[in-house]
Amino acid sequence: MSTLMEGMEQWKKELEQWLRLGIEFLHQIPPTQLYIACAVLLLTTALLLLIQVFRRTKSNTIVLAGLSGSGKTVLFYQLRDGSSHQGTVTSMERNEGTFVLHSESNKKGKTKPIHLVDVPGHSRLRPKLEEFLPQAAGIVFVVDALEFLPNCRAASEYLYDILTKSTVVKKKLPVLICCNKTDKVTAHTKEFIRKQMEKEIDKLRASRSAVSEADVTNDFTLGIPGEAFVFSHCHNKVTVAEASGLTGEISQVEQFIREHVKP
């Protein structure tokens, strides 16, 4: 017991000696240098914490939006199961799930699941979109390429409202305009759809005084004053792709998802 006490006493003396040496060393450092060193240490610690928080909170949510009948739910099942089966889900109900993309289900190694939300396309249910935008990593806006012309104005209005929402603008959420049903011979091309929607949104800019009625409290405008609107003028990145939920040709949609939800 006495040996243990002697050892503890010796350890205490050595600790006090090291502490005195440390204090003496600090006193020898000019105050300015000491303050700078402390500031650098604090900033480095804060930066590392921010990086960790950002990594933990990076979203894996992708939102499917678009008019009723555009084929959002078929795309949902293709991405999840590799099947066009729609089950009992209708366009009046929200459809969501967290899963590994079907095309990646047999891949070896770690693959990050995505959280996919199919928002109802009915005009009365579109406000549900607001619930998911703050967590979204990207938006897939689905357009019916087969019945595009009769729905061009309605689809453009919906997309306009999305592109001028404060969350989309502030977060610069990427948007993919997915021209669905392009397997049909009479379907319009993505270039035609892009140009027609740009023209329609250009008209909406004037009629709405460049303020979205759906988000009137946030005065975000689209395009460049005095110039015809094109999607490249948007605050966020807007791209256009072709797909067919029926045949399973959805590679461009999967590429968009993996670009913004890393494996």
Coordinates of C-alpha atoms in Angstrom, one line a residue:
M1 CA 0.0 0.0 0.0
S2 CA 2.8 2.4 0.9
T3 CA 4.5 1.6 -2.4
L4 CA 1.3 2.6 -4.2
M5 CA 1.1 5.8 -2.3
E6 CA 4.7 6.7 -3.1
G7 CA 4.1 6.0 -6.7
M8 CA 1.0 8.3 -6.7
E9 CA 3.0 11.0 -5.0
Q10 CA 5.8 10.7 -7.5
W11 CA 3.3 10.9 -10.4
K12 CA 1.7 14.0 -8.9
K13 CA 5.0 15.7 -8.6
E14 CA 5.9 15.0 -12.2
L15 CA 2.5 16.3 -13.4
E16 CA 3.0 19.5 -11.4
Q17 CA 6.4 19.9 -12.9
W18 CA 5.1 19.5 -16.5
L19 CA 2.3 21.9 -15.7
R20 CA 4.8 24.5 -14.5
L21 CA 6.9 24.0 -17.6
G22 CA 3.8 24.4 -19.8
I23 CA 2.8 27.6 -18.1
E24 CA 6.3 29.0 -18.4
F25 CA 6.4 28.2 -22.1
L26 CA 3.0 29.9 -22.7
H27 CA 4.3 33.0 -20.9
Q28 CA 7.3 33.1 -23.3
I29 CA 5.0 33.3 -26.3
P30 CA 4.1 36.9 -27.3
P31 CA 0.3 37.5 -26.6
T32 CA -0.4 38.3 -30.3
Q33 CA 0.9 35.0 -31.5
L34 CA -1.0 33.2 -28.7
Y35 CA -4.3 34.8 -29.7
I36 CA -3.7 34.0 -33.4
A37 CA -3.0 30.3 -32.5
C38 CA -6.1 30.1 -30.4
A39 CA -8.2 31.7 -33.2
V40 CA -6.8 29.3 -35.8
L41 CA -7.6 26.3 -33.5
L42 CA -11.2 27.5 -32.9
L43 CA -11.8 28.2 -36.5
T44 CA -10.4 24.8 -37.5
T45 CA -12.6 23.0 -34.9
A46 CA -15.7 24.9 -36.1
L47 CA -15.0 24.1 -39.7
L48 CA -14.5 20.4 -39.0
L49 CA -17.8 20.3 -37.0
L50 CA -19.6 22.0 -39.9
I51 CA -18.2 19.5 -42.4
Q52 CA -19.4 16.6 -40.2
V53 CA -22.9 18.2 -39.8
F54 CA -23.2 18.7 -43.6
R55 CA -22.2 15.1 -44.3
R56 CA -24.8 13.8 -41.8
T57 CA -27.6 16.0 -43.1
K58 CA -27.1 15.6 -46.9
S59 CA -30.4 14.7 -48.3
N60 CA -31.3 11.5 -50.2
T61 CA -34.9 12.7 -51.1
I62 CA -36.0 13.0 -54.7
V63 CA -39.4 14.4 -55.4
L64 CA -41.5 13.3 -58.4
A65 CA -43.9 16.1 -59.5
G66 CA -46.1 16.8 -62.5
L67 CA -49.7 16.8 -63.7
S68 CA -52.0 13.9 -63.1
G69 CA -51.6 11.2 -65.8
S70 CA -48.0 12.1 -66.7
G71 CA -46.8 8.8 -65.4
K72 CA -45.1 9.6 -62.1
T73 CA -46.3 6.5 -60.3
V74 CA -45.2 4.2 -63.1
L75 CA -41.7 5.8 -62.9
F76 CA -41.8 5.3 -59.1
Y77 CA -42.4 1.6 -59.5
Q78 CA -39.8 1.3 -62.3
L79 CA -37.2 2.9 -60.1
R80 CA -38.1 0.7 -57.1
D81 CA -39.1 -2.6 -58.6
G82 CA -38.1 -2.5 -62.3
S83 CA -41.8 -3.0 -63.0
S84 CA -44.6 -0.7 -64.4
H85 CA -47.1 -2.3 -62.0
Q86 CA -49.1 0.6 -60.3
G87 CA -50.8 -1.4 -57.6
T88 CA -53.6 0.4 -55.8
V89 CA -51.9 3.8 -55.7
T90 CA -53.8 6.6 -57.4
S91 CA -52.9 10.1 -58.4
M92 CA -54.9 11.3 -55.4
E93 CA -52.6 9.7 -52.9
R94 CA -49.0 10.4 -52.0
N95 CA -46.6 7.5 -52.7
E96 CA -43.2 7.3 -51.1
G97 CA -40.5 4.9 -50.1
T98 CA -36.8 4.5 -49.2
F99 CA -35.0 1.9 -51.2
V100 CA -31.9 1.1 -53.4
L101 CA -32.6 1.7 -57.1
H102 CA -33.7 -1.5 -58.8
S103 CA -30.9 -1.1 -61.3
E104 CA -28.4 -1.1 -58.5
S105 CA -29.9 -3.9 -56.4
N106 CA -27.3 -6.5 -57.6
K107 CA -24.3 -4.2 -57.3
K108 CA -21.6 -5.1 -55.0
G109 CA -20.4 -2.7 -52.3
K110 CA -22.2 0.0 -50.5
T111 CA -25.1 1.8 -52.3
K112 CA -27.0 4.6 -50.7
P113 CA -30.8 4.2 -50.7
I114 CA -32.9 7.0 -52.0
H115 CA -36.1 8.4 -50.5
L116 CA -38.5 8.9 -53.4
V117 CA -41.7 10.9 -53.1
D118 CA -44.4 10.8 -55.7
V119 CA -46.5 13.9 -55.1
P120 CA -50.2 13.9 -56.3
G121 CA -50.6 15.8 -59.5
H122 CA -54.2 17.1 -58.8
S123 CA -54.2 20.9 -58.4
R124 CA -55.9 20.6 -54.9
L125 CA -53.2 18.3 -53.6
R126 CA -50.1 20.1 -55.0
P127 CA -49.5 22.1 -51.8
K128 CA -48.3 18.8 -50.4
L129 CA -45.1 19.4 -52.4
E130 CA -44.2 22.1 -49.9
E131 CA -43.7 19.4 -47.2
F132 CA -40.8 17.8 -49.0
L133 CA -39.0 20.6 -50.7
P134 CA -36.9 21.6 -47.6
Q135 CA -35.5 18.0 -47.5
A136 CA -35.2 17.5 -51.3
A137 CA -31.9 16.9 -53.1
G138 CA -33.6 17.3 -56.5
I139 CA -37.0 17.4 -58.3
V140 CA -38.0 15.2 -61.3
F141 CA -40.8 17.1 -63.1
V142 CA -42.7 14.5 -65.2
V143 CA -44.3 15.6 -68.5
D144 CA -46.5 13.4 -70.7
A145 CA -44.7 13.6 -74.1
L146 CA -47.6 11.9 -75.8
E147 CA -50.4 14.3 -74.7
F148 CA -48.1 17.3 -74.3
L149 CA -49.8 20.0 -76.4
P150 CA -53.2 19.9 -74.7
N151 CA -51.4 20.1 -71.3
C152 CA -48.6 22.4 -72.2
R153 CA -50.0 25.5 -70.4
A154 CA -51.0 23.6 -67.3
A155 CA -47.7 21.8 -67.0
S156 CA -45.8 25.1 -67.6
E157 CA -47.8 26.9 -64.9
Y158 CA -47.0 24.1 -62.4
L159 CA -43.3 24.1 -63.3
Y160 CA -43.3 27.9 -63.1
D161 CA -44.7 27.8 -59.6
I162 CA -42.0 25.3 -58.6
L163 CA -39.1 27.2 -60.1
T164 CA -40.2 30.4 -58.3
K165 CA -40.7 28.8 -54.8
S166 CA -38.3 30.3 -52.2
T167 CA -37.0 26.9 -51.1
V168 CA -36.1 25.9 -54.7
V169 CA -34.4 29.2 -55.4
K170 CA -32.5 29.5 -52.1
K171 CA -31.3 25.9 -52.2
K172 CA -30.8 26.0 -55.9
L173 CA -32.6 22.6 -56.2
P174 CA -31.8 20.9 -59.5
V175 CA -34.8 20.1 -61.6
L176 CA -35.0 17.4 -64.3
I177 CA -37.9 17.8 -66.8
C178 CA -38.6 14.1 -67.6
C179 CA -40.4 13.7 -70.9
N180 CA -42.2 10.4 -70.3
K181 CA -43.9 8.0 -72.7
T182 CA -41.3 8.7 -75.4
D183 CA -41.6 5.0 -76.5
K184 CA -44.7 6.0 -78.5
V185 CA -44.3 7.0 -82.1
T186 CA -46.4 10.1 -81.8
A187 CA -44.7 11.4 -78.7
H188 CA -43.0 14.8 -78.9
T189 CA -39.2 15.1 -78.5
K190 CA -37.5 16.6 -75.5
E191 CA -36.2 19.5 -77.6
F192 CA -39.8 20.4 -78.8
I193 CA -41.1 20.1 -75.2
R194 CA -38.3 22.3 -73.8
K195 CA -38.9 25.0 -76.4
Q196 CA -42.6 25.0 -76.0
M197 CA -42.4 25.2 -72.2
E198 CA -39.9 28.0 -72.4
K199 CA -42.3 30.0 -74.6
E200 CA -45.2 29.3 -72.2
I201 CA -43.2 30.3 -69.2
D202 CA -42.1 33.5 -71.0
K203 CA -45.8 34.4 -71.4
L204 CA -46.4 33.6 -67.7
R205 CA -43.6 36.0 -66.6
A206 CA -45.5 38.9 -68.2
S207 CA -48.9 37.9 -67.1
R208 CA -47.9 37.3 -63.5
S209 CA -45.4 40.2 -63.4
A210 CA -42.6 37.7 -62.8
V211 CA -44.0 36.7 -59.4
S212 CA -45.5 33.2 -58.7
E213 CA -49.0 33.3 -57.3
A214 CA -48.2 30.3 -55.3
D215 CA -45.3 32.0 -53.5
V216 CA -46.2 35.7 -53.8
T217 CA -44.5 36.6 -50.5
N218 CA -41.1 35.7 -52.0
D219 CA -40.4 38.0 -54.9
F220 CA -38.2 35.6 -57.0
T221 CA -38.3 36.1 -60.7
L222 CA -37.3 34.0 -63.6
G223 CA -35.1 34.9 -66.5
I224 CA -33.3 38.0 -67.5
P225 CA -35.4 41.2 -68.0
G226 CA -35.7 42.1 -71.7
E227 CA -34.7 38.6 -72.9
A228 CA -36.8 35.7 -74.0
F229 CA -36.9 33.1 -71.2
V230 CA -34.8 29.9 -71.4
F231 CA -34.2 27.4 -68.7
S232 CA -30.5 28.2 -68.5
H233 CA -31.6 31.6 -67.0
C234 CA -33.0 29.9 -63.9
H235 CA -31.4 30.3 -60.4
N236 CA -31.0 26.5 -60.3
K237 CA -29.9 23.9 -62.9
V238 CA -32.8 22.7 -65.1
T239 CA -32.2 19.8 -67.5
V240 CA -34.4 17.8 -69.9
A241 CA -34.5 14.1 -70.4
E242 CA -36.5 11.4 -72.2
A243 CA -37.9 8.3 -70.5
S244 CA -40.5 5.6 -70.8
G245 CA -42.0 4.3 -67.5
L246 CA -43.9 1.6 -69.5
T247 CA -40.8 0.0 -71.1
G248 CA -38.4 0.7 -68.3
E249 CA -36.1 3.1 -70.2
I250 CA -35.3 5.3 -67.3
S251 CA -31.5 5.5 -67.4
Q252 CA -31.5 9.3 -67.7
V253 CA -33.7 9.6 -64.6
E254 CA -31.4 7.3 -62.6
Q255 CA -28.4 9.3 -63.8
F256 CA -30.0 12.5 -62.5
I257 CA -30.8 10.8 -59.1
R258 CA -27.3 9.5 -58.7
E259 CA -25.8 12.8 -59.6
H260 CA -27.5 14.4 -56.6
V261 CA -27.7 11.4 -54.2
K262 CA -24.3 10.0 -54.2
P263 CA -24.0 6.2 -53.7

